[in-house]
Amino acid sequence: MNNFLPILGIETSGDLCSVAIMMNEKSFYEINILEKHVHSKKILALIDLLLKEAGLELKKLSHIAVSIGPGSFTGLRIGLTTAKGLGYGANLPIVPVPTFNALALQISDFVPMNNNFVIIKNASVDDLYYASPYYDGKKIGFSHELSIIKKNDIESILKNDELIFSDIDFEFATKKIIGPSALNICRYSYLFGKDLLTFDYDYLEPFYLKQFLVRVKK
Amino acid sequence: MITLPFDTVVESEIETEKVARSFAENLSGGDLILLTGNLGSGKTFFVKCVCASFQVNKVTSPSFAIVNEYVGTKTVYHFDFYRIKNISELYDIGIDDYLKNEEAIIFVEWADLWREIIPHHHYEVAINFVDENKREIKISRHE
């Protein structure tokens, strides 16, 4: 397992600009900035700072884990471009981490094992991301796959007594979430990333769920 | 500021400019304005006149570039859907990020071609030919 550490994690799929280095199961370095439109200016300086603080050189990393989406068009491009550039330069492989799986892993720390919970995130002006995941100790599963729904339809979809996590303030009860954090991108990669690891990332693209659905429909 | 819905017939560019400048006072960050009207009806000219109120003086037609970005006292995104053949082209230029921007004012010419991508909240400016020198301008707000 040790040859899969340390991991550099990058998360820029939303307003959170987060970078982390997971050293091992017990120690990590992480910086988070919650601010719109700063990701491209901050990210390389933050990674540089983290590496220095951790006393690491880029080439000593095992791989780079990057949040692959869905999420902000520009944000995901910033993260993936950074990962590719650094990875290419230091000859490191990349693990593209599904953003909502990492977020589910992050939330599962606070939810009893095997319990379903709901994640709702802002997708666009009229749309939401909606998913109902669970963690059974071995994998992140979904009792409702990640999908896009209309904001107006949300209340009819929710069931009673569901534990809801969202980045939006609704009238119904929700727990506010920000993230996933870059540490959880690293954690997901550490636990489940082995099959996703690739050196062949020239054509690796952000995962935009909406575009994907449009193309499938065609 | 103008009271909506608004409907008038203008007989010169100067009159159009007056309407546009008053309409500019209705607008704030995050507003989306759709423009409909045939080729040559004056959609781009109307945008140009509104933008003058925000100290933006280099408005050109975005037919070729799809979107132009201007920065004056406000940030303005100026789209033209005329050449868009498939909705995936709009996703490929990150339309959702533009539409989600709460600080910018967004104009979309030929929005009729891709209605499904347009959020519920928007203004609509319809410019119709009456004759060579007259245009009917209708402005409405959709919630």
Tab-separated table of C-alpha atoms in Angstrom:
chain	number	residue	atom	x	y	z
A	1	MET	CA	0.000	0.000	0.000
A	2	ASN	CA	2.869	2.332	0.833
A	3	ASN	CA	3.925	2.653	-2.763
A	4	PHE	CA	0.581	4.454	-3.332
A	5	LEU	CA	1.621	7.331	-1.022
A	6	PRO	CA	2.173	10.242	-0.735
A	7	ILE	CA	-0.648	11.622	-2.892
A	8	LEU	CA	-1.152	15.140	-4.174
A	9	GLY	CA	-4.877	15.921	-4.348
A	10	ILE	CA	-6.487	18.725	-6.355
A	11	GLU	CA	-10.090	19.856	-6.025
A	12	THR	CA	-11.374	22.772	-8.126
A	13	SER	CA	-14.788	21.545	-9.256
A	14	GLY	CA	-16.649	24.324	-7.458
A	15	ASP	CA	-16.063	27.487	-5.460
A	16	LEU	CA	-13.648	25.639	-3.193
A	17	CYS	CA	-10.021	25.693	-4.294
A	18	SER	CA	-8.395	22.902	-2.324
A	19	VAL	CA	-5.038	21.151	-2.493
A	20	ALA	CA	-3.708	18.468	-0.185
A	21	ILE	CA	-0.859	16.067	0.273
A	22	MET	CA	-1.816	12.842	1.992
A	23	MET	CA	1.408	11.494	3.537
A	24	ASN	CA	-0.070	8.324	5.028
A	25	GLU	CA	-3.223	7.233	6.829
A	26	LYS	CA	-2.411	9.465	9.777
A	27	SER	CA	-0.909	12.648	8.414
A	28	PHE	CA	-1.725	15.126	5.727
A	29	TYR	CA	-1.241	18.744	4.611
A	30	GLU	CA	-4.156	20.661	3.194
A	31	ILE	CA	-5.014	24.230	2.157
A	32	ASN	CA	-8.538	25.386	1.330
A	33	ILE	CA	-9.652	28.680	-0.159
A	34	LEU	CA	-13.342	29.429	-0.568
A	35	GLU	CA	-13.478	32.291	-3.017
A	36	LYS	CA	-14.873	32.626	-6.518
A	37	HIS	CA	-12.675	33.088	-9.568
A	38	VAL	CA	-9.277	32.727	-7.842
A	39	HIS	CA	-8.455	29.102	-8.568
A	40	SER	CA	-6.222	29.669	-11.571
A	41	LYS	CA	-4.240	32.352	-9.734
A	42	LYS	CA	-3.769	30.414	-6.499
A	43	ILE	CA	-3.454	26.761	-7.273
A	44	LEU	CA	0.194	26.444	-8.300
A	45	ALA	CA	1.402	28.656	-5.455
A	46	LEU	CA	-0.606	26.564	-2.983
A	47	ILE	CA	0.822	23.303	-4.299
A	48	ASP	CA	4.323	24.748	-4.119
A	49	LEU	CA	3.750	25.849	-0.533
A	50	LEU	CA	2.373	22.451	0.498
A	51	LEU	CA	5.296	20.596	-1.041
A	52	LYS	CA	7.740	22.840	0.796
A	53	GLU	CA	5.902	22.472	4.103
A	54	ALA	CA	5.808	18.703	3.670
A	55	GLY	CA	9.484	18.653	2.690
A	56	LEU	CA	8.679	16.863	-0.548
A	57	GLU	CA	9.645	17.176	-4.160
A	58	LEU	CA	7.052	16.586	-6.818
A	59	LYS	CA	8.801	13.495	-8.149
A	60	LYS	CA	8.666	11.863	-4.690
A	61	LEU	CA	4.877	11.686	-4.938
A	62	SER	CA	3.224	8.411	-5.902
A	63	HIS	CA	0.612	10.064	-8.103
A	64	ILE	CA	-1.711	13.043	-8.501
A	65	ALA	CA	-5.408	12.610	-7.679
A	66	VAL	CA	-7.639	15.162	-9.339
A	67	SER	CA	-11.346	15.805	-9.013
A	68	ILE	CA	-12.721	14.971	-12.476
A	69	GLY	CA	-16.304	16.192	-12.136
A	70	PRO	CA	-19.053	16.892	-12.623
A	71	GLY	CA	-18.738	20.526	-11.627
A	72	SER	CA	-17.812	23.954	-12.907
A	73	PHE	CA	-16.678	24.050	-16.542
A	74	THR	CA	-13.720	26.327	-15.893
A	75	GLY	CA	-12.882	24.949	-12.454
A	76	LEU	CA	-12.475	21.384	-13.653
A	77	ARG	CA	-10.285	22.526	-16.522
A	78	ILE	CA	-8.015	24.404	-14.137
A	79	GLY	CA	-7.610	21.344	-11.904
A	80	LEU	CA	-7.060	18.859	-14.679
A	81	THR	CA	-4.648	21.094	-16.582
A	82	THR	CA	-2.612	21.596	-13.426
A	83	ALA	CA	-2.545	17.858	-12.734
A	84	LYS	CA	-1.534	17.049	-16.307
A	85	GLY	CA	1.191	19.671	-16.422
A	86	LEU	CA	2.752	18.652	-13.116
A	87	GLY	CA	2.262	14.963	-13.857
A	88	TYR	CA	3.901	15.200	-17.260
A	89	GLY	CA	6.836	17.196	-15.908
A	90	ALA	CA	7.516	14.898	-12.968
A	91	ASN	CA	6.550	11.667	-14.730
A	92	LEU	CA	3.701	10.935	-12.333
A	93	PRO	CA	0.495	9.042	-13.058
A	94	ILE	CA	-2.919	10.591	-12.481
A	95	VAL	CA	-6.022	9.238	-10.801
A	96	PRO	CA	-9.221	10.949	-11.998
A	97	VAL	CA	-11.471	10.913	-8.926
A	98	PRO	CA	-15.259	11.110	-9.426
A	99	THR	CA	-16.143	14.275	-7.506
A	100	PHE	CA	-19.399	13.078	-5.953
A	101	ASN	CA	-17.879	9.774	-4.847
A	102	ALA	CA	-15.193	11.692	-2.968
A	103	LEU	CA	-17.834	13.962	-1.463
A	104	ALA	CA	-19.849	10.898	-0.417
A	105	LEU	CA	-16.734	9.479	1.236
A	106	GLN	CA	-16.203	12.778	3.070
A	107	ILE	CA	-19.802	12.826	4.355
A	108	SER	CA	-19.789	9.116	5.239
A	109	ASP	CA	-17.457	9.965	8.149
A	110	PHE	CA	-20.516	11.444	9.871
A	111	VAL	CA	-23.196	8.978	8.783
A	112	PRO	CA	-23.640	5.444	10.152
A	113	MET	CA	-22.314	2.778	7.820
A	114	ASN	CA	-24.749	1.471	5.167
A	115	ASN	CA	-27.127	4.389	5.722
A	116	ASN	CA	-28.330	6.237	2.654
A	117	PHE	CA	-28.010	9.976	2.547
A	118	VAL	CA	-28.759	12.599	-0.071
A	119	ILE	CA	-26.404	15.054	-1.746
A	120	ILE	CA	-27.829	18.065	-3.579
A	121	LYS	CA	-25.521	20.554	-5.254
A	122	ASN	CA	-26.012	23.530	-7.493
A	123	ALA	CA	-25.461	22.550	-11.154
A	124	SER	CA	-26.674	25.558	-13.127
A	125	VAL	CA	-29.260	28.312	-12.779
A	126	ASP	CA	-32.254	25.960	-13.014
A	127	ASP	CA	-30.625	22.575	-12.356
A	128	LEU	CA	-29.326	20.571	-9.430
A	129	TYR	CA	-27.105	17.543	-9.018
A	130	TYR	CA	-28.881	14.886	-6.992
A	131	ALA	CA	-27.511	11.608	-5.682
A	132	SER	CA	-28.207	9.215	-2.868
A	133	PRO	CA	-25.039	7.373	-1.834
A	134	TYR	CA	-24.013	5.114	1.045
A	135	TYR	CA	-20.753	3.681	2.301
A	136	ASP	CA	-20.647	0.017	3.271
A	137	GLY	CA	-17.040	-0.050	4.425
A	138	LYS	CA	-15.821	-1.451	1.110
A	139	LYS	CA	-17.187	0.894	-1.492
A	140	ILE	CA	-19.248	3.996	-2.132
A	141	GLY	CA	-22.537	2.758	-3.586
A	142	PHE	CA	-25.496	4.682	-4.913
A	143	SER	CA	-29.138	3.846	-4.221
A	144	HIS	CA	-29.897	6.734	-6.569
A	145	GLU	CA	-27.233	7.413	-9.195
A	146	LEU	CA	-25.950	10.932	-9.645
A	147	SER	CA	-28.378	12.756	-11.911
A	148	ILE	CA	-29.489	16.225	-12.941
A	149	ILE	CA	-32.910	17.436	-11.859
A	150	LYS	CA	-34.834	20.692	-12.145
A	151	LYS	CA	-34.801	22.912	-9.067
A	152	ASN	CA	-38.590	23.058	-9.111
A	153	ASP	CA	-38.846	19.256	-8.891
A	154	ILE	CA	-36.635	18.746	-5.860
A	155	GLU	CA	-39.290	18.721	-3.152
A	156	SER	CA	-41.335	16.042	-4.915
A	157	ILE	CA	-38.291	13.769	-5.161
A	158	LEU	CA	-37.242	13.902	-1.512
A	159	LYS	CA	-38.621	11.399	0.957
A	160	ASN	CA	-39.340	11.979	4.618
A	161	ASP	CA	-36.547	11.623	7.160
A	162	GLU	CA	-33.752	11.701	4.624
A	163	LEU	CA	-30.441	13.097	5.739
A	164	ILE	CA	-29.736	15.803	3.185
A	165	PHE	CA	-26.410	17.489	2.516
A	166	SER	CA	-26.343	20.503	0.230
A	167	ASP	CA	-24.401	23.608	-0.730
A	168	ILE	CA	-27.705	25.489	-1.150
A	169	ASP	CA	-29.985	26.936	1.537
A	170	PHE	CA	-33.350	25.245	1.153
A	171	GLU	CA	-36.504	25.715	3.177
A	172	PHE	CA	-36.365	22.051	4.191
A	173	ALA	CA	-33.721	20.848	6.616
A	174	THR	CA	-30.303	20.262	5.164
A	175	LYS	CA	-26.759	20.066	6.425
A	176	LYS	CA	-24.492	22.550	4.730
A	177	ILE	CA	-21.527	21.045	2.928
A	178	ILE	CA	-18.537	22.470	1.141
A	179	GLY	CA	-16.413	20.191	-0.869
A	180	PRO	CA	-15.180	17.617	-1.397
A	181	SER	CA	-11.905	18.780	0.093
A	182	ALA	CA	-8.680	17.808	-1.631
A	183	LEU	CA	-7.844	15.483	1.261
A	184	ASN	CA	-10.937	13.472	0.408
A	185	ILE	CA	-9.867	13.378	-3.227
A	186	CYS	CA	-6.628	11.825	-1.916
A	187	ARG	CA	-8.498	9.450	0.413
A	188	TYR	CA	-10.771	8.243	-2.374
A	189	SER	CA	-7.773	7.678	-4.597
A	190	TYR	CA	-5.933	5.851	-1.817
A	191	LEU	CA	-8.884	3.534	-1.169
A	192	PHE	CA	-10.322	3.056	-4.652
A	193	GLY	CA	-7.962	4.666	-7.137
A	194	LYS	CA	-5.767	1.753	-8.177
A	195	ASP	CA	-7.970	0.807	-11.128
A	196	LEU	CA	-8.261	4.419	-12.246
A	197	LEU	CA	-4.527	5.141	-12.219
A	198	THR	CA	-3.194	6.159	-15.626
A	199	PHE	CA	-0.062	7.470	-17.299
A	200	ASP	CA	-2.046	7.841	-20.494
A	201	TYR	CA	-3.772	11.106	-19.662
A	202	ASP	CA	-3.247	13.099	-22.858
A	203	TYR	CA	-6.902	12.734	-23.697
A	204	LEU	CA	-8.255	12.690	-20.163
A	205	GLU	CA	-11.119	15.205	-20.035
A	206	PRO	CA	-13.270	16.647	-17.255
A	207	PHE	CA	-16.499	14.747	-16.733
A	208	TYR	CA	-19.403	17.071	-17.423
A	209	LEU	CA	-22.529	15.078	-16.641
A	210	LYS	CA	-24.820	17.395	-18.580
A	211	GLN	CA	-22.809	17.276	-21.796
A	212	PHE	CA	-22.577	13.532	-21.397
A	213	LEU	CA	-26.367	13.254	-21.141
A	214	VAL	CA	-26.865	15.527	-24.157
A	215	ARG	CA	-24.525	13.414	-26.254
A	216	VAL	CA	-26.105	10.140	-25.163
A	217	LYS	CA	-29.536	11.479	-26.098
A	218	LYS	CA	-28.395	12.421	-29.591
B	1	MET	CA	-35.714	53.076	-15.547
B	2	ILE	CA	-38.664	51.795	-17.567
B	3	THR	CA	-41.861	50.146	-16.386
B	4	LEU	CA	-42.398	46.623	-17.643
B	5	PRO	CA	-43.935	45.275	-19.744
B	6	PHE	CA	-42.901	47.987	-22.167
B	7	ASP	CA	-43.986	48.476	-25.765
B	8	THR	CA	-43.158	51.338	-28.104
B	9	VAL	CA	-42.455	52.213	-31.715
B	10	VAL	CA	-39.218	54.082	-32.379
B	11	GLU	CA	-38.525	56.052	-35.532
B	12	SER	CA	-34.781	56.667	-35.290
B	13	GLU	CA	-31.563	55.341	-33.793
B	14	ILE	CA	-31.655	58.199	-31.307
B	15	GLU	CA	-35.019	57.018	-30.026
B	16	THR	CA	-33.730	53.449	-29.752
B	17	GLU	CA	-30.773	54.765	-27.795
B	18	LYS	CA	-33.113	56.514	-25.347
B	19	VAL	CA	-35.072	53.319	-24.723
B	20	ALA	CA	-31.847	51.328	-24.285
B	21	ARG	CA	-30.356	53.818	-21.832
B	22	SER	CA	-33.499	53.806	-19.702
B	23	PHE	CA	-33.600	50.003	-19.794
B	24	ALA	CA	-29.956	49.916	-18.614
B	25	GLU	CA	-31.178	51.398	-15.314
B	26	ASN	CA	-33.348	48.313	-14.766
B	27	LEU	CA	-30.331	46.015	-14.943
B	28	SER	CA	-27.994	44.722	-12.289
B	29	GLY	CA	-25.450	41.883	-11.939
B	30	GLY	CA	-26.742	38.422	-12.775
B	31	ASP	CA	-29.422	39.690	-15.177
B	32	LEU	CA	-29.987	37.861	-18.437
B	33	ILE	CA	-31.453	39.636	-21.452
B	34	LEU	CA	-32.638	37.778	-24.549
B	35	LEU	CA	-32.911	39.644	-27.824
B	36	THR	CA	-35.143	38.461	-30.619
B	37	GLY	CA	-35.726	39.986	-34.032
B	38	ASN	CA	-34.848	39.370	-37.658
B	39	LEU	CA	-31.456	39.996	-39.231
B	40	GLY	CA	-30.840	43.727	-39.373
B	41	SER	CA	-33.543	44.642	-36.876
B	42	GLY	CA	-30.964	46.212	-34.573
B	43	LYS	CA	-30.316	43.698	-31.791
B	44	THR	CA	-26.597	44.395	-31.630
B	45	PHE	CA	-27.216	48.139	-31.842
B	46	PHE	CA	-29.576	47.896	-28.859
B	47	VAL	CA	-26.942	46.007	-26.824
B	48	LYS	CA	-24.378	48.626	-27.811
B	49	CYS	CA	-26.620	51.414	-26.491
B	50	VAL	CA	-27.340	49.601	-23.209
B	51	CYS	CA	-23.633	48.904	-22.714
B	52	ALA	CA	-22.738	52.565	-23.231
B	53	SER	CA	-24.395	53.126	-19.839
B	54	PHE	CA	-21.829	50.782	-18.309
B	55	GLN	CA	-18.886	52.619	-19.918
B	56	VAL	CA	-18.460	49.822	-22.440
B	57	ASN	CA	-17.756	51.299	-25.855
B	58	LYS	CA	-16.468	48.474	-28.011
B	59	VAL	CA	-19.548	46.353	-28.548
B	60	THR	CA	-19.448	44.345	-31.764
B	61	SER	CA	-21.524	41.490	-33.123
B	62	PRO	CA	-20.608	38.168	-31.519
B	63	SER	CA	-21.952	36.201	-34.515
B	64	PHE	CA	-18.465	34.986	-35.333
B	65	ALA	CA	-16.974	34.584	-31.846
B	66	ILE	CA	-20.232	33.258	-30.245
B	67	VAL	CA	-19.474	35.292	-27.116
B	68	ASN	CA	-17.803	38.649	-26.545
B	69	GLU	CA	-16.738	39.796	-23.107
B	70	TYR	CA	-16.644	43.471	-22.144
B	71	VAL	CA	-15.564	45.107	-18.900
B	72	GLY	CA	-16.748	48.579	-17.983
B	73	THR	CA	-18.450	49.582	-14.744
B	74	LYS	CA	-20.007	46.141	-15.094
B	75	THR	CA	-18.848	42.926	-16.742
B	76	VAL	CA	-20.945	42.091	-19.789
B	77	TYR	CA	-21.164	38.812	-21.707
B	78	HIS	CA	-22.675	39.173	-25.159
B	79	PHE	CA	-23.741	35.935	-26.863
B	80	ASP	CA	-25.077	35.167	-30.308
B	81	PHE	CA	-26.636	31.724	-30.834
B	82	TYR	CA	-27.132	32.253	-34.582
B	83	ARG	CA	-24.321	29.922	-35.658
B	84	ILE	CA	-24.860	27.263	-32.993
B	85	LYS	CA	-25.867	24.033	-34.698
B	86	ASN	CA	-26.034	21.739	-31.696
B	87	ILE	CA	-26.672	22.469	-28.037
B	88	SER	CA	-23.543	20.538	-27.069
B	89	GLU	CA	-21.531	23.378	-28.652
B	90	LEU	CA	-22.876	25.671	-25.947
B	91	TYR	CA	-21.918	23.237	-23.197
B	92	ASP	CA	-18.484	22.944	-24.790
B	93	ILE	CA	-17.850	26.660	-24.251
B	94	GLY	CA	-19.006	26.488	-20.631
B	95	ILE	CA	-22.383	28.204	-20.987
B	96	ASP	CA	-23.456	27.114	-17.494
B	97	ASP	CA	-20.555	28.950	-15.873
B	98	TYR	CA	-21.501	32.125	-17.752
B	99	LEU	CA	-25.177	31.868	-16.835
B	100	LYS	CA	-24.350	31.177	-13.187
B	101	ASN	CA	-22.240	34.326	-12.888
B	102	GLU	CA	-24.036	36.623	-10.467
B	103	GLU	CA	-21.962	39.706	-11.152
B	104	ALA	CA	-22.148	39.928	-14.927
B	105	ILE	CA	-24.930	41.124	-17.221
B	106	ILE	CA	-25.583	38.688	-20.043
B	107	PHE	CA	-27.105	39.434	-23.446
B	108	VAL	CA	-28.113	36.636	-25.794
B	109	GLU	CA	-29.015	37.322	-29.420
B	110	TRP	CA	-31.004	34.620	-31.256
B	111	ALA	CA	-31.786	32.940	-27.930
B	112	ASP	CA	-34.932	31.564	-29.574
B	113	LEU	CA	-32.804	28.947	-31.312
B	114	TRP	CA	-31.846	27.267	-28.025
B	115	ARG	CA	-34.619	28.048	-25.567
B	116	GLU	CA	-34.036	24.921	-23.513
B	117	ILE	CA	-30.778	26.277	-22.149
B	118	ILE	CA	-32.261	29.595	-20.991
B	119	PRO	CA	-33.038	29.963	-17.253
B	120	HIS	CA	-36.568	30.964	-16.211
B	121	HIS	CA	-35.575	34.395	-14.920
B	122	HIS	CA	-34.785	36.740	-17.763
B	123	TYR	CA	-35.709	39.864	-19.670
B	124	GLU	CA	-36.842	39.621	-23.246
B	125	VAL	CA	-36.319	42.391	-25.782
B	126	ALA	CA	-38.194	41.832	-29.049
B	127	ILE	CA	-37.337	44.167	-31.916
B	128	ASN	CA	-39.643	43.997	-34.931
B	129	PHE	CA	-39.637	45.797	-38.276
B	130	VAL	CA	-42.556	48.143	-38.786
B	131	ASP	CA	-41.010	49.674	-41.891
B	132	GLU	CA	-37.543	50.687	-43.092
B	133	ASN	CA	-37.089	53.343	-40.412
B	134	LYS	CA	-39.450	52.170	-37.691
B	135	ARG	CA	-39.041	49.419	-35.142
B	136	GLU	CA	-41.367	48.151	-32.474
B	137	ILE	CA	-39.494	47.444	-29.244
B	138	LYS	CA	-41.161	45.197	-26.666
B	139	ILE	CA	-39.510	44.515	-23.344
B	140	SER	CA	-40.820	42.054	-20.786
B	141	ARG	CA	-39.665	40.339	-17.633
B	142	HIS	CA	-40.080	36.583	-17.164
B	143	GLU	CA	-39.983	35.059	-13.674
